[in-house]
């Protein structure tokens, strides 16, 4: 086959173009630090990168969710701690009240303090996280106790003022949602319950304080009758502690989930780096090698092509 001058020129120009393209690709990799600058460079790497970035975005969202979970649990624990402190003060007052040296006036003062403690515990029951009521289940826009100044509304259900601590919320069940669990997703297929079902506990505390108020305000109430409330106080204190223990167990799980998310973030970030990031030493070496090849191609081409064409190329 006859090789013409134009064939040599065309082959040289094509090879030089390919050489420039390779150097341009290597230069882009060095500038960006990535193996690819567009999906067409390597579709497999691009598709894997999308998957890794999706996983990282999910981990970031789960970390934000964990912050919300911690907020709910920490606030619940702190609230119940204050409820326990209030009950201890009630216990001190009831322990002192049966003393026969106390006059009716002294008991009236004790009643007034318990009045305020009762209101304080109701306020604690209506604690909010943001704009959501903490102890209202999924009915987060409604308070446990009425906030309109009335004392006979509890979770949307009319309370029978005559019932004692042994009673229960009337046959009518609580308003929809108050005993439901509030769950937040913290991992693929893993949901954590962030609220605490304290509806019955707060009902019992409220009933107990109402009965104590009644006995303290009634003249002639025996010390033994007032002292009988101590066992009830102990019962509700145990319920508060049980709920705090449950919250503590969930807080421990939250800590474990946070560690798991941190580990997952490191693993996925490494996978993304291995998939897309270049090895600078190798790419720079390839770049230098390609430049040497390109210079050799130019030198050889100058020798085999007529000087007029070479002059044009220069």
mmCIF file of C-alpha atoms in Angstrom:
data_model
loop_
_atom_site.group_PDB
_atom_site.id
_atom_site.type_symbol
_atom_site.label_atom_id
_atom_site.label_comp_id
_atom_site.label_asym_id
_atom_site.label_seq_id
_atom_site.Cartn_x
_atom_site.Cartn_y
_atom_site.Cartn_z
ATOM 1 C CA UNK A 1 0.000 0.000 0.000
ATOM 2 C CA UNK A 2 1.323 3.404 -0.974
ATOM 3 C CA UNK A 3 1.738 5.802 1.935
ATOM 4 C CA UNK A 4 1.311 9.389 0.893
ATOM 5 C CA UNK A 5 2.391 12.584 2.532
ATOM 6 C CA UNK A 6 -1.210 13.453 3.376
ATOM 7 C CA UNK A 7 -1.669 10.102 5.166
ATOM 8 C CA UNK A 8 1.375 10.810 7.328
ATOM 9 C CA UNK A 9 0.043 14.261 8.096
ATOM 10 C CA UNK A 10 -3.419 12.953 8.990
ATOM 11 C CA UNK A 11 -2.034 10.224 11.252
ATOM 12 C CA UNK A 12 0.252 12.683 12.999
ATOM 13 C CA UNK A 13 -2.535 15.183 13.593
ATOM 14 C CA UNK A 14 -4.847 12.457 14.930
ATOM 15 C CA UNK A 15 -2.190 11.120 17.269
ATOM 16 C CA UNK A 16 -1.336 14.603 18.491
ATOM 17 C CA UNK A 17 -5.031 15.279 19.113
ATOM 18 C CA UNK A 18 -5.339 12.060 21.124
ATOM 19 C CA UNK A 19 -2.230 12.994 23.082
ATOM 20 C CA UNK A 20 -3.637 16.435 23.900
ATOM 21 C CA UNK A 21 -6.921 14.816 24.960
ATOM 22 C CA UNK A 22 -5.139 12.445 27.354
ATOM 23 C CA UNK A 23 -3.093 15.279 28.848
ATOM 24 C CA UNK A 24 -6.225 17.388 29.194
ATOM 25 C CA UNK A 25 -8.006 14.578 31.050
ATOM 26 C CA UNK A 26 -5.065 14.081 33.403
ATOM 27 C CA UNK A 27 -4.845 17.820 34.016
ATOM 28 C CA UNK A 28 -8.560 17.972 34.869
ATOM 29 C CA UNK A 29 -8.108 15.107 37.330
ATOM 30 C CA UNK A 30 -5.230 16.924 39.031
ATOM 31 C CA UNK A 31 -7.204 20.165 39.207
ATOM 32 C CA UNK A 32 -10.410 18.581 40.553
ATOM 33 C CA UNK A 33 -8.918 15.730 42.578
ATOM 34 C CA UNK A 34 -11.572 13.441 41.085
ATOM 35 C CA UNK A 35 -11.301 10.591 38.624
ATOM 36 C CA UNK A 36 -14.261 11.911 36.656
ATOM 37 C CA UNK A 37 -15.562 15.365 35.822
ATOM 38 C CA UNK A 38 -18.696 14.141 34.046
ATOM 39 C CA UNK A 39 -20.632 10.855 34.097
ATOM 40 C CA UNK A 40 -19.494 9.905 30.586
ATOM 41 C CA UNK A 41 -15.893 9.678 31.811
ATOM 42 C CA UNK A 42 -16.758 6.505 33.727
ATOM 43 C CA UNK A 43 -20.485 5.628 34.110
ATOM 44 C CA UNK A 44 -19.774 2.889 36.681
ATOM 45 C CA UNK A 45 -17.873 5.283 38.969
ATOM 46 C CA UNK A 46 -20.594 7.907 38.505
ATOM 47 C CA UNK A 47 -23.420 5.525 39.456
ATOM 48 C CA UNK A 48 -21.549 4.240 42.510
ATOM 49 C CA UNK A 49 -20.835 7.829 43.551
ATOM 50 C CA UNK A 50 -24.543 8.659 43.440
ATOM 51 C CA UNK A 51 -25.251 5.708 45.730
ATOM 52 C CA UNK A 52 -22.548 6.700 48.215
ATOM 53 C CA UNK A 53 -23.725 10.322 48.296
ATOM 54 C CA UNK A 54 -27.294 9.157 48.890
ATOM 55 C CA UNK A 55 -26.080 7.119 51.864
ATOM 56 C CA UNK A 56 -24.156 10.107 53.239
ATOM 57 C CA UNK A 57 -27.211 12.343 52.916
ATOM 58 C CA UNK A 58 -29.281 9.760 54.781
ATOM 59 C CA UNK A 59 -26.679 9.578 57.554
ATOM 60 C CA UNK A 60 -26.747 13.378 57.858
ATOM 61 C CA UNK A 61 -30.544 13.343 58.137
ATOM 62 C CA UNK A 62 -30.436 10.557 60.729
ATOM 63 C CA UNK A 63 -27.930 12.598 62.755
ATOM 64 C CA UNK A 64 -30.351 15.524 62.705
ATOM 65 C CA UNK A 65 -33.125 13.141 63.778
ATOM 66 C CA UNK A 66 -30.947 11.937 66.640
ATOM 67 C CA UNK A 67 -30.641 15.532 67.817
ATOM 68 C CA UNK A 68 -34.442 15.732 67.967
ATOM 69 C CA UNK A 69 -34.603 12.406 69.829
ATOM 70 C CA UNK A 70 -32.054 13.616 72.390
ATOM 71 C CA UNK A 71 -34.023 16.831 72.842
ATOM 72 C CA UNK A 72 -37.254 14.926 73.588
ATOM 73 C CA UNK A 73 -35.652 12.422 75.948
ATOM 74 C CA UNK A 74 -33.494 14.946 77.815
ATOM 75 C CA UNK A 75 -36.452 17.285 78.290
ATOM 76 C CA UNK A 76 -38.667 14.408 79.465
ATOM 77 C CA UNK A 77 -36.058 13.283 81.992
ATOM 78 C CA UNK A 78 -35.545 16.815 83.302
ATOM 79 C CA UNK A 79 -39.305 17.355 83.591
ATOM 80 C CA UNK A 80 -39.864 14.156 85.548
ATOM 81 C CA UNK A 81 -36.926 15.079 87.773
ATOM 82 C CA UNK A 82 -38.764 18.275 88.715
ATOM 83 C CA UNK A 83 -41.953 16.274 89.272
ATOM 84 C CA UNK A 84 -40.015 14.045 91.687
ATOM 85 C CA UNK A 85 -38.677 17.095 93.536
ATOM 86 C CA UNK A 86 -42.213 18.471 93.868
ATOM 87 C CA UNK A 87 -43.485 15.135 95.207
ATOM 88 C CA UNK A 88 -40.717 15.020 97.792
ATOM 89 C CA UNK A 89 -41.870 18.391 99.069
ATOM 90 C CA UNK A 90 -45.443 17.087 99.230
ATOM 91 C CA UNK A 91 -44.143 14.098 101.182
ATOM 92 C CA UNK A 92 -42.425 16.401 103.671
ATOM 93 C CA UNK A 93 -45.611 18.415 104.163
ATOM 94 C CA UNK A 94 -47.825 15.348 104.585
ATOM 95 C CA UNK A 95 -45.321 13.816 106.991
ATOM 96 C CA UNK A 96 -45.433 16.954 109.125
ATOM 97 C CA UNK A 97 -49.186 17.602 108.843
ATOM 98 C CA UNK A 98 -50.418 14.734 111.134
ATOM 99 C CA UNK A 99 -48.521 16.258 114.055
ATOM 100 C CA UNK A 100 -51.145 17.214 116.666
ATOM 101 C CA UNK A 101 -49.287 20.432 117.420
ATOM 102 C CA UNK A 102 -50.342 21.771 114.037
ATOM 103 C CA UNK A 103 -53.372 24.023 114.167
ATOM 104 C CA UNK A 104 -56.014 24.333 111.460
ATOM 105 C CA UNK A 105 -54.272 27.515 110.418
ATOM 106 C CA UNK A 106 -50.983 25.637 110.013
ATOM 107 C CA UNK A 107 -52.695 23.026 107.864
ATOM 108 C CA UNK A 108 -54.284 25.760 105.757
ATOM 109 C CA UNK A 109 -50.808 27.106 105.026
ATOM 110 C CA UNK A 110 -49.694 23.633 104.039
ATOM 111 C CA UNK A 111 -52.710 23.339 101.755
ATOM 112 C CA UNK A 112 -51.836 26.606 100.020
ATOM 113 C CA UNK A 113 -48.328 25.349 99.330
ATOM 114 C CA UNK A 114 -49.731 22.110 97.943
ATOM 115 C CA UNK A 115 -52.094 24.207 95.790
ATOM 116 C CA UNK A 116 -49.054 25.770 94.156
ATOM 117 C CA UNK A 117 -47.253 22.438 93.846
ATOM 118 C CA UNK A 118 -50.321 21.034 92.086
ATOM 119 C CA UNK A 119 -50.289 23.897 89.590
ATOM 120 C CA UNK A 120 -46.559 23.437 89.097
ATOM 121 C CA UNK A 121 -46.967 19.742 88.324
ATOM 122 C CA UNK A 122 -49.750 20.569 85.877
ATOM 123 C CA UNK A 123 -47.403 23.012 84.174
ATOM 124 C CA UNK A 124 -44.750 20.301 84.032
ATOM 125 C CA UNK A 125 -47.280 17.914 82.470
ATOM 126 C CA UNK A 126 -47.839 20.526 79.761
ATOM 127 C CA UNK A 127 -44.123 20.867 78.945
ATOM 128 C CA UNK A 128 -43.378 21.642 75.309
ATOM 129 C CA UNK A 129 -40.571 20.784 72.919
ATOM 130 C CA UNK A 130 -40.749 23.600 70.431
ATOM 131 C CA UNK A 131 -44.456 23.912 69.758
ATOM 132 C CA UNK A 132 -45.280 20.298 70.632
ATOM 133 C CA UNK A 133 -46.583 19.073 73.982
ATOM 134 C CA UNK A 134 -44.195 16.475 75.344
ATOM 135 C CA UNK A 135 -46.590 14.164 77.189
ATOM 136 C CA UNK A 136 -49.606 14.309 74.848
ATOM 137 C CA UNK A 137 -48.686 11.338 72.663
ATOM 138 C CA UNK A 138 -49.327 11.977 68.983
ATOM 139 C CA UNK A 139 -51.882 14.649 69.922
ATOM 140 C CA UNK A 140 -48.958 17.054 70.245
ATOM 141 C CA UNK A 141 -50.967 20.253 69.786
ATOM 142 C CA UNK A 142 -53.173 19.616 72.848
ATOM 143 C CA UNK A 143 -52.006 19.988 76.472
ATOM 144 C CA UNK A 144 -52.458 17.267 79.082
ATOM 145 C CA UNK A 145 -54.183 19.712 81.417
ATOM 146 C CA UNK A 146 -56.465 22.498 80.331
ATOM 147 C CA UNK A 147 -54.762 25.860 79.979
ATOM 148 C CA UNK A 148 -57.950 27.932 79.977
ATOM 149 C CA UNK A 149 -58.140 28.264 83.749
ATOM 150 C CA UNK A 150 -60.554 25.381 84.406
ATOM 151 C CA UNK A 151 -59.581 22.501 86.644
ATOM 152 C CA UNK A 152 -61.846 19.743 85.391
ATOM 153 C CA UNK A 153 -60.390 19.058 81.943
ATOM 154 C CA UNK A 154 -57.738 16.399 81.668
ATOM 155 C CA UNK A 155 -56.565 15.266 78.225
ATOM 156 C CA UNK A 156 -59.868 16.222 76.675
ATOM 157 C CA UNK A 157 -61.862 14.074 79.115
ATOM 158 C CA UNK A 158 -64.148 15.382 81.864
ATOM 159 C CA UNK A 159 -62.741 14.263 85.204
ATOM 160 C CA UNK A 160 -65.048 13.169 87.964
ATOM 161 C CA UNK A 161 -64.020 15.437 90.893
ATOM 162 C CA UNK A 162 -65.399 12.917 93.397
ATOM 163 C CA UNK A 163 -63.183 10.018 92.405
ATOM 164 C CA UNK A 164 -60.239 9.160 94.609
ATOM 165 C CA UNK A 165 -56.753 7.970 93.827
ATOM 166 C CA UNK A 166 -58.007 4.447 93.380
ATOM 167 C CA UNK A 167 -60.368 5.654 90.701
ATOM 168 C CA UNK A 168 -59.508 5.971 87.060
ATOM 169 C CA UNK A 169 -60.235 8.286 84.204
ATOM 170 C CA UNK A 170 -63.918 7.807 83.527
ATOM 171 C CA UNK A 171 -65.122 5.011 81.305
ATOM 172 C CA UNK A 172 -64.629 7.379 78.393
ATOM 173 C CA UNK A 173 -61.092 6.792 77.040
ATOM 174 C CA UNK A 174 -58.624 9.682 76.767
ATOM 175 C CA UNK A 175 -58.840 11.897 73.731
ATOM 176 C CA UNK A 176 -57.431 10.255 70.630
ATOM 177 C CA UNK A 177 -53.649 10.131 70.470
ATOM 178 C CA UNK A 178 -52.732 10.933 74.076
ATOM 179 C CA UNK A 179 -51.456 7.418 74.774
ATOM 180 C CA UNK A 180 -49.925 6.796 71.338
ATOM 181 C CA UNK A 181 -46.187 6.550 70.794
ATOM 182 C CA UNK A 182 -44.235 9.239 68.950
ATOM 183 C CA UNK A 183 -41.495 7.597 66.871
ATOM 184 C CA UNK A 184 -38.596 9.099 64.938
ATOM 185 C CA UNK A 185 -36.593 7.188 62.338
ATOM 186 C CA UNK A 186 -32.904 7.062 63.274
ATOM 187 C CA UNK A 187 -31.649 4.435 60.795
ATOM 188 C CA UNK A 188 -32.932 2.364 57.906
ATOM 189 C CA UNK A 189 -35.954 0.578 59.370
ATOM 190 C CA UNK A 190 -35.088 1.645 62.948
ATOM 191 C CA UNK A 191 -37.507 3.910 64.817
ATOM 192 C CA UNK A 192 -37.086 5.151 68.387
ATOM 193 C CA UNK A 193 -39.981 5.991 70.695
ATOM 194 C CA UNK A 194 -39.265 9.504 71.985
ATOM 195 C CA UNK A 195 -42.290 10.250 74.172
ATOM 196 C CA UNK A 196 -43.283 8.810 77.548
ATOM 197 C CA UNK A 197 -46.820 7.671 78.338
ATOM 198 C CA UNK A 198 -47.402 9.482 81.623
ATOM 199 C CA UNK A 199 -51.112 10.195 81.228
ATOM 200 C CA UNK A 200 -52.235 7.850 84.005
ATOM 201 C CA UNK A 201 -49.359 8.906 86.246
ATOM 202 C CA UNK A 202 -50.270 12.593 86.048
ATOM 203 C CA UNK A 203 -53.943 11.710 86.598
ATOM 204 C CA UNK A 204 -53.059 9.844 89.774
ATOM 205 C CA UNK A 205 -50.809 12.641 91.022
ATOM 206 C CA UNK A 206 -53.545 15.189 90.385
ATOM 207 C CA UNK A 207 -56.129 13.040 92.189
ATOM 208 C CA UNK A 208 -53.775 12.482 95.111
ATOM 209 C CA UNK A 209 -53.075 16.191 95.537
ATOM 210 C CA UNK A 210 -56.810 16.961 95.323
ATOM 211 C CA UNK A 211 -57.512 14.493 98.126
ATOM 212 C CA UNK A 212 -54.691 15.879 100.262
ATOM 213 C CA UNK A 213 -56.007 19.410 99.731
ATOM 214 C CA UNK A 214 -59.466 18.280 100.805
ATOM 215 C CA UNK A 215 -58.214 16.633 104.007
ATOM 216 C CA UNK A 216 -56.034 19.584 104.941
ATOM 217 C CA UNK A 217 -58.852 22.077 104.433
ATOM 218 C CA UNK A 218 -61.426 20.028 106.367
ATOM 219 C CA UNK A 219 -61.509 20.886 110.051
ATOM 220 C CA UNK A 220 -61.147 17.957 112.407
ATOM 221 C CA UNK A 221 -59.426 15.641 109.924
ATOM 222 C CA UNK A 222 -57.405 13.165 111.957
ATOM 223 C CA UNK A 223 -53.642 12.949 111.664
ATOM 224 C CA UNK A 224 -53.935 9.277 110.747
ATOM 225 C CA UNK A 225 -56.166 10.090 107.782
ATOM 226 C CA UNK A 226 -53.727 12.681 106.495
ATOM 227 C CA UNK A 227 -50.794 10.331 107.083
ATOM 228 C CA UNK A 228 -52.492 7.627 105.023
ATOM 229 C CA UNK A 229 -51.601 9.603 101.895
ATOM 230 C CA UNK A 230 -47.930 8.788 102.401
ATOM 231 C CA UNK A 231 -48.346 5.345 100.859
ATOM 232 C CA UNK A 232 -49.978 6.897 97.802
ATOM 233 C CA UNK A 233 -47.165 9.435 97.517
ATOM 234 C CA UNK A 234 -44.663 6.584 97.598
ATOM 235 C CA UNK A 235 -46.601 4.800 94.836
ATOM 236 C CA UNK A 236 -46.570 7.760 92.468
ATOM 237 C CA UNK A 237 -42.915 8.460 93.266
ATOM 238 C CA UNK A 238 -42.098 4.911 92.177
ATOM 239 C CA UNK A 239 -43.993 5.501 88.928
ATOM 240 C CA UNK A 240 -41.967 8.637 88.284
ATOM 241 C CA UNK A 241 -38.763 6.663 88.874
ATOM 242 C CA UNK A 242 -39.944 3.858 86.589
ATOM 243 C CA UNK A 243 -40.595 6.329 83.790
ATOM 244 C CA UNK A 244 -37.208 7.953 84.300
ATOM 245 C CA UNK A 245 -35.541 4.532 84.195
ATOM 246 C CA UNK A 246 -37.282 3.823 80.889
ATOM 247 C CA UNK A 247 -36.087 7.172 79.514
ATOM 248 C CA UNK A 248 -32.557 6.422 80.704
ATOM 249 C CA UNK A 249 -32.560 3.080 78.882
ATOM 250 C CA UNK A 250 -33.616 4.807 75.670
ATOM 251 C CA UNK A 251 -30.951 7.486 76.161
ATOM 252 C CA UNK A 252 -28.331 4.719 76.340
ATOM 253 C CA UNK A 253 -29.618 3.309 73.071
ATOM 254 C CA UNK A 254 -29.462 6.773 71.533
ATOM 255 C CA UNK A 255 -25.776 6.980 72.457
ATOM 256 C CA UNK A 256 -25.162 3.639 70.755
ATOM 257 C CA UNK A 257 -27.051 4.750 67.651
ATOM 258 C CA UNK A 258 -25.008 7.982 67.500
ATOM 259 C CA UNK A 259 -21.799 5.917 67.561
ATOM 260 C CA UNK A 260 -23.183 3.667 64.853
ATOM 261 C CA UNK A 261 -24.046 6.633 62.638
ATOM 262 C CA UNK A 262 -20.585 8.128 63.158
ATOM 263 C CA UNK A 263 -18.975 4.839 62.130
ATOM 264 C CA UNK A 264 -21.271 4.542 59.119
ATOM 265 C CA UNK A 265 -20.365 8.069 58.019
ATOM 266 C CA UNK A 266 -16.651 7.249 58.133
ATOM 267 C CA UNK A 267 -17.148 3.997 56.178
ATOM 268 C CA UNK A 268 -19.268 5.583 53.430
ATOM 269 C CA UNK A 269 -16.924 8.581 53.148
ATOM 270 C CA UNK A 270 -13.981 6.198 52.641
ATOM 271 C CA UNK A 271 -15.923 4.253 50.006
ATOM 272 C CA UNK A 272 -16.741 7.485 48.180
ATOM 273 C CA UNK A 273 -13.110 8.559 48.323
ATOM 274 C CA UNK A 274 -11.866 5.186 47.035
ATOM 275 C CA UNK A 275 -14.421 5.356 44.233
ATOM 276 C CA UNK A 276 -13.784 8.899 42.980
ATOM 277 C CA UNK A 277 -10.639 10.466 44.420
ATOM 278 C CA UNK A 278 -7.422 10.219 42.427
ATOM 279 C CA UNK A 279 -4.023 9.017 43.566
ATOM 280 C CA UNK A 280 -2.093 12.254 43.045
ATOM 281 C CA UNK A 281 1.338 10.584 42.823
ATOM 282 C CA UNK A 282 0.143 8.209 40.127
ATOM 283 C CA UNK A 283 -1.734 10.824 38.105
ATOM 284 C CA UNK A 284 1.164 13.303 38.196
ATOM 285 C CA UNK A 285 3.515 10.525 37.046
ATOM 286 C CA UNK A 286 1.117 9.656 34.221
ATOM 287 C CA UNK A 287 0.957 13.335 33.270
ATOM 288 C CA UNK A 288 4.753 13.626 33.053
ATOM 289 C CA UNK A 289 4.926 10.401 31.047
ATOM 290 C CA UNK A 290 2.244 11.606 28.649
ATOM 291 C CA UNK A 291 4.064 14.922 28.153
ATOM 292 C CA UNK A 292 7.255 13.011 27.290
ATOM 293 C CA UNK A 293 5.364 10.863 24.781
ATOM 294 C CA UNK A 294 3.811 13.963 23.261
ATOM 295 C CA UNK A 295 7.178 15.673 22.871
ATOM 296 C CA UNK A 296 8.596 12.508 21.251
ATOM 297 C CA UNK A 297 5.667 12.399 18.828
ATOM 298 C CA UNK A 298 6.281 16.016 17.822
ATOM 299 C CA UNK A 299 9.993 15.330 17.323
ATOM 300 C CA UNK A 300 9.394 12.257 15.137
ATOM 301 C CA UNK A 301 6.722 14.032 13.139
ATOM 302 C CA UNK A 302 9.070 16.885 12.345
ATOM 303 C CA UNK A 303 11.501 14.446 10.758
ATOM 304 C CA UNK A 304 9.062 12.515 8.559
ATOM 305 C CA UNK A 305 6.941 15.374 7.285
ATOM 306 C CA UNK A 306 8.087 17.885 4.717
ATOM 307 C CA UNK A 307 9.565 21.000 6.203
ATOM 308 C CA UNK A 308 6.854 23.221 4.782
ATOM 309 C CA UNK A 309 4.194 21.259 6.669
ATOM 310 C CA UNK A 310 6.318 21.181 9.811
ATOM 311 C CA UNK A 311 6.833 24.889 9.594
ATOM 312 C CA UNK A 312 3.063 25.273 9.357
ATOM 313 C CA UNK A 313 2.561 23.100 12.393
ATOM 314 C CA UNK A 314 5.100 25.156 14.368
#
